[in-house]
XYZ file of C-alpha atoms in Angstrom:
369
model
C -0.668 0.173 0.474
C 1.098 3.525 -0.462
C 2.665 5.196 2.218
C 2.311 8.385 3.612
C 4.950 10.825 3.775
C 6.268 11.572 7.405
C 8.184 15.099 8.059
C 10.872 13.930 8.589
C 10.967 12.664 4.548
C 9.287 15.440 3.287
C 12.402 17.245 5.168
C 14.792 16.477 1.301
C 12.223 16.489 -0.638
C 11.267 20.275 0.299
C 14.744 20.651 0.046
C 14.602 19.509 -3.339
C 11.634 21.417 -3.994
C 13.774 24.635 -3.505
C 16.652 23.581 -5.999
C 15.057 22.574 -8.787
C 13.048 25.903 -8.262
C 16.603 27.320 -8.920
C 17.771 24.645 -12.155
C 14.240 25.461 -14.058
C 14.713 29.532 -13.796
C 18.824 29.113 -14.891
C 17.179 27.005 -17.771
C 14.749 29.824 -18.434
C 17.092 32.430 -17.946
C 19.288 30.688 -19.843
C 18.082 28.612 -23.169
C 15.509 31.539 -23.579
C 17.382 34.762 -25.498
C 16.907 37.023 -27.345
C 18.636 38.732 -31.425
C 18.071 41.896 -32.579
C 15.643 42.987 -30.239
C 12.805 39.363 -30.613
C 13.148 36.127 -28.699
C 14.410 32.983 -31.034
C 11.935 30.401 -31.847
C 13.971 27.492 -32.496
C 15.676 27.624 -28.779
C 12.248 28.476 -26.999
C 11.414 25.669 -28.818
C 14.560 23.453 -27.230
C 13.457 25.221 -23.875
C 9.900 23.958 -23.508
C 11.443 20.091 -24.667
C 14.431 20.731 -21.624
C 11.759 22.419 -19.308
C 9.313 18.986 -20.247
C 12.212 16.875 -19.277
C 12.703 18.352 -15.997
C 9.292 18.266 -15.385
C 9.126 14.734 -15.865
C 12.383 13.903 -13.478
C 10.147 15.705 -10.422
C 6.859 14.129 -11.183
C 8.253 10.569 -11.026
C 10.357 12.001 -7.971
C 6.808 13.216 -6.472
C 4.884 10.226 -7.663
C 6.896 7.667 -6.447
C 7.608 10.350 -2.990
C 3.754 9.914 -2.995
C 2.548 5.661 -3.865
C 6.320 3.741 -1.965
C 7.607 2.611 1.455
C 9.361 4.568 3.521
C 13.348 3.020 2.609
C 15.001 6.216 4.061
C 18.856 6.128 3.770
C 18.761 4.306 -0.236
C 15.595 6.995 -1.709
C 18.044 9.104 0.321
C 21.076 8.747 -0.878
C 19.130 8.709 -5.435
C 17.778 11.913 -4.250
C 20.594 13.647 -3.566
C 22.786 11.733 -6.264
C 19.319 12.815 -8.903
C 19.911 16.584 -7.723
C 23.586 16.385 -8.659
C 22.908 14.500 -12.008
C 20.146 17.322 -12.748
C 21.997 20.470 -11.042
C 24.953 19.581 -13.486
C 22.096 19.051 -16.134
C 21.126 21.737 -16.512
C 24.756 23.718 -16.530
C 25.635 21.597 -19.666
C 23.163 24.163 -21.527
C 24.025 27.052 -23.536
C 23.318 30.907 -24.550
C 24.329 29.564 -28.133
C 23.440 27.054 -31.120
C 19.977 25.196 -31.293
C 21.203 22.033 -31.174
C 21.266 19.664 -27.559
C 24.868 19.189 -26.568
C 25.935 14.878 -26.585
C 26.692 15.975 -22.563
C 23.866 17.344 -21.575
C 22.032 13.756 -24.145
C 24.927 11.443 -22.051
C 22.997 12.721 -18.610
C 19.243 13.215 -19.553
C 19.887 9.235 -20.090
C 22.257 9.080 -17.138
C 19.684 10.211 -14.996
C 17.204 8.480 -16.596
C 18.321 5.505 -15.712
C 19.161 6.825 -12.016
C 15.332 6.834 -11.119
C 14.194 3.988 -13.319
C 16.057 2.315 -10.774
C 15.121 3.515 -7.873
C 11.887 2.116 -9.333
C 13.462 -1.192 -9.903
C 14.057 -1.529 -6.091
C 10.758 -0.804 -5.086
C 8.835 -3.096 -7.670
C 11.025 -5.824 -5.471
C 9.587 -5.199 -2.456
C 5.760 -6.353 -4.182
C 4.813 -3.004 -6.120
C 4.549 -3.821 -10.133
C 3.407 -0.849 -10.290
C 6.873 0.119 -9.534
C 7.188 -2.521 -12.024
C 5.828 -0.692 -15.005
C 7.399 2.587 -14.285
C 10.825 1.509 -13.847
C 10.369 0.416 -17.975
C 8.798 3.059 -19.058
C 12.117 4.620 -17.703
C 14.911 2.271 -18.930
C 12.876 2.803 -22.319
C 13.163 6.150 -22.726
C 17.047 5.831 -21.784
C 17.341 4.183 -24.038
C 15.771 6.327 -26.607
C 18.155 9.027 -25.503
C 21.210 7.345 -25.879
C 20.257 6.692 -29.032
C 19.797 10.021 -30.063
C 22.787 10.798 -28.326
C 24.569 8.918 -31.924
C 22.361 10.791 -33.772
C 25.098 13.344 -32.696
C 24.060 17.256 -32.393
C 21.983 17.448 -35.336
C 18.293 18.579 -35.999
C 17.727 13.986 -35.327
C 19.446 14.148 -32.670
C 17.593 17.291 -31.078
C 13.955 15.065 -32.318
C 15.035 11.676 -31.284
C 15.731 13.376 -27.469
C 11.926 14.723 -28.386
C 10.987 11.194 -28.017
C 12.734 10.095 -25.451
C 10.286 12.813 -23.567
C 7.190 11.536 -24.466
C 8.000 8.054 -23.456
C 8.622 9.089 -20.337
C 5.806 10.717 -20.434
C 3.674 7.444 -21.620
C 4.109 5.240 -17.762
C 2.072 8.136 -15.742
C -0.071 8.405 -18.409
C -1.437 4.968 -19.037
C -1.120 4.126 -15.017
C -2.828 7.533 -13.977
C -6.204 5.781 -12.823
C -4.502 2.832 -11.453
C -2.025 5.660 -9.530
C -4.344 7.377 -8.396
C -5.964 7.532 -4.518
C -7.572 9.627 -2.298
C -4.412 10.201 0.225
C -2.486 10.001 -3.714
C -3.783 13.555 -4.823
C -3.787 15.753 -1.415
C -0.240 14.445 -1.021
C 0.437 15.421 -4.502
C -1.455 18.426 -4.010
C -0.199 19.842 -1.760
C 3.558 18.812 -3.448
C 1.970 20.798 -6.553
C 0.987 24.238 -4.676
C 3.993 24.580 -2.553
C 6.291 23.943 -5.364
C 3.877 26.805 -7.597
C 4.766 28.772 -4.689
C 8.185 28.651 -5.147
C 8.802 29.260 -9.368
C 6.216 32.296 -8.005
C 9.367 33.350 -5.233
C 11.875 32.392 -7.982
C 9.704 34.660 -10.535
C 9.432 37.897 -8.163
C 13.116 37.567 -7.454
C 13.032 38.438 -10.868
C 12.514 41.952 -10.303
C 15.868 42.170 -8.659
C 17.354 42.584 -12.187
C 15.637 45.899 -13.010
C 14.884 46.808 -9.599
C 18.618 49.085 -9.586
C 16.925 52.288 -9.527
C 13.088 52.398 -8.591
C 10.785 53.182 -11.204
C 7.494 52.661 -12.957
C 8.336 49.304 -14.942
C 10.189 47.863 -11.860
C 6.975 48.284 -9.883
C 5.047 47.208 -12.083
C 7.035 44.110 -12.409
C 6.961 43.265 -8.863
C 2.913 43.397 -8.444
C 2.008 41.866 -12.107
C 3.666 38.750 -10.037
C 2.203 38.950 -6.664
C -1.133 39.603 -8.629
C -0.286 35.926 -11.192
C 0.521 34.427 -7.195
C -2.663 35.799 -6.296
C -5.114 34.228 -8.538
C -2.622 30.225 -8.469
C -3.416 31.030 -5.097
C -7.782 31.801 -4.264
C -8.140 28.655 -7.256
C -6.262 26.204 -4.791
C -7.402 27.313 -0.708
C -10.767 27.293 -1.390
C -12.046 26.280 -6.074
C -10.109 22.453 -5.120
C -11.112 19.899 -4.287
C -8.488 17.953 -2.271
C -10.317 14.596 -1.417
C -11.273 13.978 -5.376
C -10.687 10.668 -6.619
C -10.256 12.473 -9.834
C -6.524 10.964 -11.773
C -3.517 13.662 -10.132
C -1.748 12.872 -12.720
C -3.514 14.823 -14.611
C -3.078 17.630 -11.881
C 1.046 16.864 -12.744
C 0.684 17.809 -15.776
C -2.131 20.087 -15.696
C 0.507 23.067 -13.838
C 3.711 22.567 -16.444
C 2.251 24.593 -18.579
C 1.731 26.918 -15.519
C 5.096 26.919 -14.348
C 6.080 27.241 -17.996
C 4.447 30.517 -18.072
C 4.682 32.011 -14.836
C 9.111 31.491 -15.316
C 8.335 33.218 -18.630
C 6.393 35.615 -18.207
C 8.866 36.697 -15.590
C 11.561 36.146 -17.418
C 10.607 37.957 -20.985
C 8.709 41.462 -18.244
C 13.041 41.286 -17.579
C 14.493 41.140 -20.483
C 12.127 44.642 -21.718
C 13.032 46.296 -19.300
C 16.021 45.893 -19.456
C 15.758 46.866 -22.255
C 17.308 43.691 -24.750
C 13.570 43.332 -26.330
C 11.469 44.709 -28.373
C 7.720 46.610 -27.183
C 5.844 44.687 -29.553
C 7.727 41.428 -29.018
C 6.913 41.500 -25.307
C 3.793 42.404 -25.941
C 2.939 39.385 -28.085
C 5.064 37.385 -25.963
C 3.737 38.642 -22.406
C -0.292 38.038 -24.199
C 0.277 34.199 -25.524
C 1.068 33.628 -22.451
C -1.057 34.987 -19.759
C -3.997 33.219 -22.113
C -1.920 30.026 -20.783
C -1.980 30.644 -17.939
C -5.034 31.825 -17.146
C -6.932 28.853 -19.147
C -4.732 26.781 -16.963
C -6.083 27.447 -13.883
C -9.113 27.563 -15.719
C -8.083 23.571 -16.938
C -7.654 22.658 -13.299
C -10.293 23.562 -11.324
C -12.385 22.558 -13.410
C -10.988 19.022 -12.709
C -10.339 19.839 -9.238
C -13.710 21.468 -8.720
C -15.324 22.019 -4.666
C -19.218 20.845 -5.768
C -19.416 24.307 -4.209
C -18.433 25.260 -7.037
C -19.299 25.833 -10.887
C -18.503 26.629 -14.312
C -21.117 28.255 -16.028
C -20.791 29.588 -19.635
C -20.916 33.265 -18.517
C -17.971 32.948 -16.075
C -15.786 31.723 -19.207
C -17.264 34.942 -21.154
C -15.972 36.822 -18.654
C -12.075 35.614 -19.392
C -13.024 35.801 -22.014
C -14.659 39.126 -23.007
C -11.986 41.039 -21.001
C -8.864 39.329 -22.205
C -9.737 40.432 -25.731
C -10.058 43.812 -24.412
C -6.807 43.854 -22.610
C -5.331 42.422 -25.871
C -6.698 45.612 -27.492
C -5.225 47.621 -25.727
C -1.877 46.335 -25.274
C -1.405 46.519 -28.597
C -2.713 50.210 -28.103
C 0.466 51.464 -25.545
C 2.256 48.663 -26.395
C 5.090 50.783 -27.134
C 5.183 52.691 -23.804
C 5.805 49.780 -21.698
C 4.811 51.650 -18.282
C 1.213 51.825 -20.095
C 0.862 48.124 -20.617
C 2.663 47.007 -17.612
C -0.361 49.204 -15.329
C -2.800 47.709 -17.773
C -1.362 44.135 -16.992
C -1.727 44.703 -13.716
C -5.317 46.548 -13.918
C -6.272 42.978 -15.768
C -4.690 41.325 -13.072
C -6.477 43.466 -10.284
C -10.261 43.064 -11.954
C -9.007 38.687 -12.233
C -8.540 38.254 -9.192
C -12.033 40.236 -8.491
C -13.679 37.481 -10.144
C -11.900 34.743 -8.830
C -12.183 35.515 -5.242
C -16.590 35.951 -6.012
C -16.230 32.970 -8.385
C -14.053 30.970 -5.937
C -14.953 32.536 -2.571
C -19.167 33.121 -2.942
C -19.672 30.853 -5.149
C -23.030 32.921 -7.918
C -24.248 29.423 -7.642
C -26.361 30.997 -4.376
C -26.319 33.701 -5.604
C -29.571 36.211 -8.692
C -26.503 38.169 -9.946
C -23.854 35.988 -10.939
C -21.341 38.254 -12.657
């Protein structure tokens, strides 16, 4: 039977999550960079594949710690080894070039192998699901090695992307069998804390532009805090943590959510530093803001409390308000402070809407909007 982690067991996991946020932030800053004032799209695609790889490593660690019996010495040794491999792997990515290096692919394969071996040990203790996940990870490791054989070419990058996708198959196929009531509660708590760490890292991005107090830096800080507030409103008051639905969906939904937070903070930092063109900044912000809002809506729709309902008028509010902000953004794109002020106003309006939507359910009121 799956175990419930003790307080002592949570300490290494918390440490792992803290350092993992630094890894994701480092990857974002290293791989998403401007070229003549515009974000390099090819590097962005590579960034998404790499970030998905790291996210799947973290996902398997979360599933493992929430399900299998505790072996303090062995588990902590694996956790330390995996953390070392993760940090070293993150340091192999550079600003130059659109191809993954041989070193990156080699250590990615070793990292998958290490996590797979951890699941193999759990299988020896009569955990049949661990066997399937271990085999899936070992297959992903083998495909990553195949990408290494293909060299630093487009074909090698494509094969590495396939290895990343193959690694996601195990949790997806087993999502129903992996789900138990306590399982979702543990994963939901872990996800919330991890997302808070990501938001903290995103907020710290403002330090690069806060050498001189100016309105853009202050608005950048405020918008990041407002993004965090909307997430907390959903999680604290709108999510049913005793659901029997698949907790794997929660892990997958948080990937675009965390990605949007990381990228918005990074793009805003580049814009305030004068390294990215205004129209490029506006386009990226609008796309990422849409992804962030839509992901929160999906998360709430999947795991909402029974007292929270989703009606067409509510969806219309978000679509209409986002359309208004898009129009405003295109008009004010050349004036950074006005655009950021509009972004904060939009987020304040949405947070107020979420507050009355989640905390004061309009289903009990005659007036819903």
